[in-house]
PDB file of C-alpha atoms in Angstrom:
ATOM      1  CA  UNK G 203     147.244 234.680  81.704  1.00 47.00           C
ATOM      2  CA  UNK G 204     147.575 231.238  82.725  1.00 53.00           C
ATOM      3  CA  UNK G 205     143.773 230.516  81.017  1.00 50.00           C
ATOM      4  CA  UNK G 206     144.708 232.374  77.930  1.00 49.00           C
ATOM      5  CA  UNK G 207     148.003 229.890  77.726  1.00 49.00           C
ATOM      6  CA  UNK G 208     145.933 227.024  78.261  1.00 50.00           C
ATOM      7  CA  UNK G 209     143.244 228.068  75.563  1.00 46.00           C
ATOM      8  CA  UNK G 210     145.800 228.900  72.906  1.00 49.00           C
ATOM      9  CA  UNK G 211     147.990 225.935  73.971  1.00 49.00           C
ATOM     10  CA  UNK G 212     151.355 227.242  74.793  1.00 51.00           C
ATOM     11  CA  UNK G 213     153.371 227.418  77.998  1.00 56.00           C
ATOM     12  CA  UNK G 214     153.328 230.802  79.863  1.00 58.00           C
ATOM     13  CA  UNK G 215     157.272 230.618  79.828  1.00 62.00           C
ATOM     14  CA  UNK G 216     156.786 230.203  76.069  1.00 57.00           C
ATOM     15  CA  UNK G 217     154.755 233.345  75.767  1.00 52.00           C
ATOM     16  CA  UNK G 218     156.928 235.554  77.826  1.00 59.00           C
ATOM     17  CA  UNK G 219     159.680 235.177  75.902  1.00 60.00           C
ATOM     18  CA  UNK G 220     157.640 235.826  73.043  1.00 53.00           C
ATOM     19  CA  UNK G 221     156.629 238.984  74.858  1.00 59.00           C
ATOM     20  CA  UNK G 222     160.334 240.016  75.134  1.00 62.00           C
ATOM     21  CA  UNK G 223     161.557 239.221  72.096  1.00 63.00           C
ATOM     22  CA  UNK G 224     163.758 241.868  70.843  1.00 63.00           C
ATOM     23  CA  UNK G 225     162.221 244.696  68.003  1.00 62.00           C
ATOM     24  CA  UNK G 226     163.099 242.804  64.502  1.00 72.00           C
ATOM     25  CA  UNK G 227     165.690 245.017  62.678  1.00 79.00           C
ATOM     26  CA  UNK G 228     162.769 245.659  59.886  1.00 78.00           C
ATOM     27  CA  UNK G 229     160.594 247.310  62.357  1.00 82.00           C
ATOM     28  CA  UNK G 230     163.612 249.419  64.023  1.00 82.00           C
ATOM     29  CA  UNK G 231     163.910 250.484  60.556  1.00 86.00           C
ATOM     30  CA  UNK G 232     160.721 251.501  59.992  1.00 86.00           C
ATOM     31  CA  UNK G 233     160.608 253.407  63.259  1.00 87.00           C
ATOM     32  CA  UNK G 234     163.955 255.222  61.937  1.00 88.00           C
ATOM     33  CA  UNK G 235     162.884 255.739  58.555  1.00 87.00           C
ATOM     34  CA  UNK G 236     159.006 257.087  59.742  1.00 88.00           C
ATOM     35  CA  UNK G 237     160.808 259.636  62.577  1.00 90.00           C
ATOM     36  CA  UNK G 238     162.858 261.094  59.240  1.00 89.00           C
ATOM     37  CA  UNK G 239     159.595 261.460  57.438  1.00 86.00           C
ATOM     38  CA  UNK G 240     158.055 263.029  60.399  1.00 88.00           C
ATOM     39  CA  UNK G 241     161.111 265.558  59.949  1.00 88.00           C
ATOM     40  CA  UNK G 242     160.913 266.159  56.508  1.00 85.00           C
ATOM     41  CA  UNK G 243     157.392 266.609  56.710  1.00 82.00           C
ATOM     42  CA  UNK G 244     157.449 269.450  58.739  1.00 81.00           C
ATOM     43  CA  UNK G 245     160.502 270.848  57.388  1.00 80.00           C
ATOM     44  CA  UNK G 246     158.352 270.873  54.001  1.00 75.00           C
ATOM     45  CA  UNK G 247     155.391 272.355  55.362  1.00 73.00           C
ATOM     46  CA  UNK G 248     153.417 269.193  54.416  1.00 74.00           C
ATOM     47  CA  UNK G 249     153.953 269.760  51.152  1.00 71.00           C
ATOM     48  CA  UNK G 250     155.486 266.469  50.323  1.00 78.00           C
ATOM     49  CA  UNK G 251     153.748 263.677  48.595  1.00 80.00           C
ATOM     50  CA  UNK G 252     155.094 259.890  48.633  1.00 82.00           C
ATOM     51  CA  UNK G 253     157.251 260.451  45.364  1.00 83.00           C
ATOM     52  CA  UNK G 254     158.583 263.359  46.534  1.00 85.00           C
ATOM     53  CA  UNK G 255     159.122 262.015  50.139  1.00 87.00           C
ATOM     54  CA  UNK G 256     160.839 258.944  48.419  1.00 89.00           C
ATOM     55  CA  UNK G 257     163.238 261.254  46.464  1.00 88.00           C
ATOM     56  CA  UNK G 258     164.162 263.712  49.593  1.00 88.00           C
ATOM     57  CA  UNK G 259     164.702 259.933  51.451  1.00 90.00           C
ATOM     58  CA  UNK G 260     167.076 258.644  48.673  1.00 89.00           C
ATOM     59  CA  UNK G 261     168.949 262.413  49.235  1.00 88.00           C
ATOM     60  CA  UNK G 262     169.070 261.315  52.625  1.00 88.00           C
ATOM     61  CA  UNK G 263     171.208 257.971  51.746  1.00 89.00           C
ATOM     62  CA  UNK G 264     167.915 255.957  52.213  1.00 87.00           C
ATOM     63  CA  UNK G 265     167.114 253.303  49.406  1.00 88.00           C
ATOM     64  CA  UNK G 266     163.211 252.885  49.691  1.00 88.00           C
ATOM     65  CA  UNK G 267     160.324 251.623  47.261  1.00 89.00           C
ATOM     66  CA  UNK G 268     157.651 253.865  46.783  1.00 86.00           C
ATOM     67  CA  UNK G 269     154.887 251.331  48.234  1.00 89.00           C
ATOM     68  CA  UNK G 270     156.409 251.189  51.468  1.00 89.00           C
ATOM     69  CA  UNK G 271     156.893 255.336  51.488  1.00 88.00           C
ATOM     70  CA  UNK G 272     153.267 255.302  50.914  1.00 88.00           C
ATOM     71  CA  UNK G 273     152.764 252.674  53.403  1.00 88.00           C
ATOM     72  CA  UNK G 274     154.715 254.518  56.175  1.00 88.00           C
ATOM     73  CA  UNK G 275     153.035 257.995  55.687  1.00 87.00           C
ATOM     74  CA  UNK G 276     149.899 256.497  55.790  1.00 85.00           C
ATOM     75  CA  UNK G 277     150.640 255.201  59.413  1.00 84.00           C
ATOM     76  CA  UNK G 278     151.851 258.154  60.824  1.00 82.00           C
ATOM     77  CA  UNK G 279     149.211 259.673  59.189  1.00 83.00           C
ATOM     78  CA  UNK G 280     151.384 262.348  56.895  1.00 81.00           C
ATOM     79  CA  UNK G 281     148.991 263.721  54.371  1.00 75.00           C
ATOM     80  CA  UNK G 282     150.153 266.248  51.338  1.00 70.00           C
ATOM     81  CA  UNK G 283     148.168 269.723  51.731  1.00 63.00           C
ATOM     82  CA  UNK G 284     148.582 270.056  48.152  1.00 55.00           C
ATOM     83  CA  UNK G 285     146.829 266.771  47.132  1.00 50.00           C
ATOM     84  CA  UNK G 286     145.985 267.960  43.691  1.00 48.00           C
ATOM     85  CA  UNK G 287     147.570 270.738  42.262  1.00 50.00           C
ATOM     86  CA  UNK G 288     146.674 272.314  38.337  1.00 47.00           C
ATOM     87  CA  UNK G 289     148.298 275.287  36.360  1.00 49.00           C
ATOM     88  CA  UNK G 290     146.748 278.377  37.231  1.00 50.00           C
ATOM     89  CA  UNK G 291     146.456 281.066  33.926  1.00 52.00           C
ATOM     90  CA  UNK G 292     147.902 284.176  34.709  1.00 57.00           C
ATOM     91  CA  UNK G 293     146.398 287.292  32.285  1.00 52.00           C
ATOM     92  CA  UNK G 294     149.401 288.295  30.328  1.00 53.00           C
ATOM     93  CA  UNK G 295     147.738 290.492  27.619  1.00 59.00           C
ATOM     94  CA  UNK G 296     148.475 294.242  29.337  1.00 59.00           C
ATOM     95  CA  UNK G 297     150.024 296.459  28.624  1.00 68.00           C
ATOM     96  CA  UNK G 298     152.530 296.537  32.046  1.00 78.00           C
ATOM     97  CA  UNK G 299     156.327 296.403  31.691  1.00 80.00           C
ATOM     98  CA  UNK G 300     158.111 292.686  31.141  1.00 88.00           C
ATOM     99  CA  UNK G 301     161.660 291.919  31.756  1.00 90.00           C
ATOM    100  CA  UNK G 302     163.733 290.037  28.864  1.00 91.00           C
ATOM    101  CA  UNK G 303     164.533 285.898  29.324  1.00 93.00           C
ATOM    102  CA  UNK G 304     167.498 286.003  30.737  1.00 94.00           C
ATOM    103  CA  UNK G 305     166.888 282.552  32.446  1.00 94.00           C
ATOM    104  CA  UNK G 306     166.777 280.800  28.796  1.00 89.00           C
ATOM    105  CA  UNK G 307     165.649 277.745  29.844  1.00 88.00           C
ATOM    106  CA  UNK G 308     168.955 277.370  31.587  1.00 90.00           C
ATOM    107  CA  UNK G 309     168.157 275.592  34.794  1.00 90.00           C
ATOM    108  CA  UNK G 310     170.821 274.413  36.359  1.00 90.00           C
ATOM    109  CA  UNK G 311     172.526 277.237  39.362  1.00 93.00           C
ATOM    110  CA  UNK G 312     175.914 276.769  40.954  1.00 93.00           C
ATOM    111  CA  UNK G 313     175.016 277.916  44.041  1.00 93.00           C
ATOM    112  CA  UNK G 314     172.303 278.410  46.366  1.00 93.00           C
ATOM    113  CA  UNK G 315     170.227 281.961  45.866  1.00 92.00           C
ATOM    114  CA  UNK G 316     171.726 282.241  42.188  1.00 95.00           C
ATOM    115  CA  UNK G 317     168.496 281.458  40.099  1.00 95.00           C
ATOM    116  CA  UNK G 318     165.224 281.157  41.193  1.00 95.00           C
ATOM    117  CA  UNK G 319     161.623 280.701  39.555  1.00 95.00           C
ATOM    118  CA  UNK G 320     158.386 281.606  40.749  1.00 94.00           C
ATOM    119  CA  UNK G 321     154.439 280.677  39.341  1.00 92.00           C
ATOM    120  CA  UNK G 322     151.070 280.349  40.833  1.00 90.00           C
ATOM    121  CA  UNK G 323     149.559 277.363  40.682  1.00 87.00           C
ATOM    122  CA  UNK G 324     145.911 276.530  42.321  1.00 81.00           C
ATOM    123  CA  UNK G 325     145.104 273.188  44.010  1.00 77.00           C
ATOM    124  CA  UNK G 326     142.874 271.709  45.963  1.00 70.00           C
ATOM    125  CA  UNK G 327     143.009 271.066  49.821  1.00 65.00           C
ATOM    126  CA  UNK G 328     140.670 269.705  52.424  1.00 59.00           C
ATOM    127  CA  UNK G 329     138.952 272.625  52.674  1.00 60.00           C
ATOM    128  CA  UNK G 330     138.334 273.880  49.350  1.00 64.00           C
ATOM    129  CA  UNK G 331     140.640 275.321  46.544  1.00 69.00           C
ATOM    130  CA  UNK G 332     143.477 278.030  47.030  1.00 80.00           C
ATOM    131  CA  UNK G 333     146.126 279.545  45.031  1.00 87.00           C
ATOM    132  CA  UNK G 334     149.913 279.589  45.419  1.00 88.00           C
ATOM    133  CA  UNK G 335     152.410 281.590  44.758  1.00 91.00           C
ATOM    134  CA  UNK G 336     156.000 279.524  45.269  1.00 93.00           C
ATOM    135  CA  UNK G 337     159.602 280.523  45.026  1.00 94.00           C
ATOM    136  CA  UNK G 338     161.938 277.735  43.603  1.00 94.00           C
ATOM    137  CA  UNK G 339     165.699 277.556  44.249  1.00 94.00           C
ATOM    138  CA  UNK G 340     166.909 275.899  40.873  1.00 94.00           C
ATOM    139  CA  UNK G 341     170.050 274.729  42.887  1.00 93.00           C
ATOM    140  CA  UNK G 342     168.846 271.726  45.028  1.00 87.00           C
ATOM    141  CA  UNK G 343     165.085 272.222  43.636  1.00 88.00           C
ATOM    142  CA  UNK G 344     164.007 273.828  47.031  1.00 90.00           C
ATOM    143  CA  UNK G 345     161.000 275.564  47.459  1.00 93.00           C
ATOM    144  CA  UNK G 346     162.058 278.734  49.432  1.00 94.00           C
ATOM    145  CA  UNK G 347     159.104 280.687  49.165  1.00 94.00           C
ATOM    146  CA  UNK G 348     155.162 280.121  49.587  1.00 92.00           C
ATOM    147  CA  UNK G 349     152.153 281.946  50.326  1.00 91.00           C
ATOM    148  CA  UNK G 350     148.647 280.879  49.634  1.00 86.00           C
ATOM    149  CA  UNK G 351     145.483 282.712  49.544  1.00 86.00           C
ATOM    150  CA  UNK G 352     141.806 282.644  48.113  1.00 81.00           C
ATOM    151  CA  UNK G 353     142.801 285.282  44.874  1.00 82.00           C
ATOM    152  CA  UNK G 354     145.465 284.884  42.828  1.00 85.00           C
ATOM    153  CA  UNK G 355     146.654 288.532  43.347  1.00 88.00           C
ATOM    154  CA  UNK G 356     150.123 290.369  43.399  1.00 92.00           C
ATOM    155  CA  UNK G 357     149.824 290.343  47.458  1.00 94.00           C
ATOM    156  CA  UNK G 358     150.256 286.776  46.938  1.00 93.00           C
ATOM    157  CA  UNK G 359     153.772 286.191  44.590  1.00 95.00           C
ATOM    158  CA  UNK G 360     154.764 289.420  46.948  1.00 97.00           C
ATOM    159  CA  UNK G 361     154.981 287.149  49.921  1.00 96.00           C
ATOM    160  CA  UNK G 362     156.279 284.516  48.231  1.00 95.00           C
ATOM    161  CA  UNK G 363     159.253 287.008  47.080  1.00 96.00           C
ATOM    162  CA  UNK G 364     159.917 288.070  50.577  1.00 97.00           C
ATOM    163  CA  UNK G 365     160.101 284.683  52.246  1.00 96.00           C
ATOM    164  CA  UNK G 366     162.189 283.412  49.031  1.00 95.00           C
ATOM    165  CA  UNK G 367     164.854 286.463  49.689  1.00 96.00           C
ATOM    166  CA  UNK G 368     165.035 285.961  53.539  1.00 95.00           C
ATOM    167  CA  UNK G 369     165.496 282.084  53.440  1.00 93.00           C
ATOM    168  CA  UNK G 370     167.972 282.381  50.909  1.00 91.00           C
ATOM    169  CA  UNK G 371     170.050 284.376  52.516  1.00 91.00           C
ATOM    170  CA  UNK G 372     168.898 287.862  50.774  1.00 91.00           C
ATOM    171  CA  UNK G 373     171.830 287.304  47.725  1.00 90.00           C
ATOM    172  CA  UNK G 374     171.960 290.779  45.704  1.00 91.00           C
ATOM    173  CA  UNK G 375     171.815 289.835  42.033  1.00 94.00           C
ATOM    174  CA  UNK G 376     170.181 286.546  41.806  1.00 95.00           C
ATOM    175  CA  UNK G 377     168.099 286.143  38.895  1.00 96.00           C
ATOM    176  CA  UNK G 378     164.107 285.693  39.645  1.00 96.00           C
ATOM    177  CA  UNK G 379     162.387 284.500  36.865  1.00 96.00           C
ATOM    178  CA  UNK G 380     158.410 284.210  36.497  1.00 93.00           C
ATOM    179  CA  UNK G 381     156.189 284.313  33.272  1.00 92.00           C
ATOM    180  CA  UNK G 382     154.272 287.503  32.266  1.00 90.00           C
ATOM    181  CA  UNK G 383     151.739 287.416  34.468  1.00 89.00           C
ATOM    182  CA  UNK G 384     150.040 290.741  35.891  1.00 88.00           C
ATOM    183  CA  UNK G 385     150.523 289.784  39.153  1.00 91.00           C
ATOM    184  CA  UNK G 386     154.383 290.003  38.292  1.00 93.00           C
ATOM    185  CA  UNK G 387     154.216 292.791  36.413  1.00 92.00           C
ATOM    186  CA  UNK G 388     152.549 294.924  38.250  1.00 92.00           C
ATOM    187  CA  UNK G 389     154.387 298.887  40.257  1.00 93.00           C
ATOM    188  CA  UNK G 390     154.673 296.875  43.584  1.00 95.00           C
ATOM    189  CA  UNK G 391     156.298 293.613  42.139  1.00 95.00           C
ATOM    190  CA  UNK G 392     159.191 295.413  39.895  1.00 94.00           C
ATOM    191  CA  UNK G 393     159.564 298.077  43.062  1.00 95.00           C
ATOM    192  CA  UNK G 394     160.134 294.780  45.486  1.00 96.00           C
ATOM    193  CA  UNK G 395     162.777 293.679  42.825  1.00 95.00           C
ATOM    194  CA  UNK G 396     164.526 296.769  42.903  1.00 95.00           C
ATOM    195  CA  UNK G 397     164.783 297.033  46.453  1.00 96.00           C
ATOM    196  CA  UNK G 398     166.302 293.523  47.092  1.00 96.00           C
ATOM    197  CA  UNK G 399     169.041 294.133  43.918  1.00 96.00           C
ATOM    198  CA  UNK G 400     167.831 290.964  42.078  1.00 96.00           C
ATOM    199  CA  UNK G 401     167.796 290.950  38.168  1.00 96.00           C
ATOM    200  CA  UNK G 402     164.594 290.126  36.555  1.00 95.00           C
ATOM    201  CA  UNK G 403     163.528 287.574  33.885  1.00 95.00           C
ATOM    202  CA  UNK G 404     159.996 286.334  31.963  1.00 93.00           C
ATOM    203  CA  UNK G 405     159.402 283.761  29.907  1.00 88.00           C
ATOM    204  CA  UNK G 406     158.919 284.853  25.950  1.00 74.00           C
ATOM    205  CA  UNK G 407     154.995 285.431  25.433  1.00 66.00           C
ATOM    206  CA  UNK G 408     153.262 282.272  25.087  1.00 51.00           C
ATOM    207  CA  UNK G 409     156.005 280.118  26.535  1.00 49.00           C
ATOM    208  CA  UNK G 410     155.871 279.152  30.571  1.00 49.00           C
ATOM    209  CA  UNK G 411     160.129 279.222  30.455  1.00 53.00           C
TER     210      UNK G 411
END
């Protein structure tokens, strides 16, 4: 140590109180701010991207840029699973049964488990593309529900359904609303509706609300 000193021409006494300086507030803060992220990472499944990470933050009282969201993710190495994602098409010309719009492009909810949406949307991960079939809670803009597969099949906005009802507490006569897709269309989709006493809505033909 005493070599190093002399090469870089400070005292040793100098350098060990550099060595014990105290943690600047700014990196305290980063180390608070990254553990949070951490958090909401997992809470989200690793579905969060740096804007939405900086809006679930700014929920959380914190006032961040989004440069230094980005920065911190990228240090503790949190990476979005859904990196890209795209609107999937859905076949809507059969000749199944469709519910009436009874969402209306109303999408505000007063409480949690009162409205909810669901699509399929396809993106593209690390290891290839896959489909998704989410549940949104319109009150707080929560994803409750998600299940992901290689086919974009009823299986898929089934699970998504189930996990949507259980996480939300399974409220009887909260409006689900999805387009006209087969996949929510279909025997097994209206029979899972009627068994969890929630009201059904689609979006007008040709319109996505």
């Amino acid at each position: 140590m005493a070599k190093l000193c002399k090469l870089l021409e400070v005292s040793r006494s100098g350098y060990y109180a550099w060595e014990k300086r105290p943690e600047s507030p700014r990196k305290k803060e980063n180390e608070e701010l990254l553990a949070l992220m951490k958090k909401l990472h997992g809470k989200h499944r690793g579905v969060y991207g740096s804007r939405k990470m900086k809006k679930a933050l700014e929920q959380e009282g914190w006032k961040v840029n989004h440069k230094r969201v980005e920065r911190l993710m990228k240090a503790g190495g949190l990476r979005s699973r859904l990196s890209v994602k795209y609107k999937a098409t859905t076949n809507s010309k059969h000749n199944l049964p469709v519910a009436e719009n009874l969402l209306n492009r109303q999408f505000t909810a007063a409480k949690p488990g009162e409205k909810m949406v669901s699509d399929i949307t396809y993106i593209r991960t690390d290891e290839g593309w896959l489909y998704a079939a989410a549940v949104l809670d319109l009150y707080g803009q929560k994803v409750i529900g998600l299940s992901m597969g290689g086919r974009m099949t009823k299986e898929l906005v089934l699970k998504a359904l189930d996990e949507a009802y259980m996480r939300s507490g399974r409220p009887k006569g909260a409006l689900i609303h999805s387009d006209r897709g087969s996949q929510y269309c279909s025997h097994e989709y209206w029979k899972r509706i009627e068994k969890y006493e929630l009201v059904c809505s689609m979006s007008r033909k040709g319109n996505c609300a």
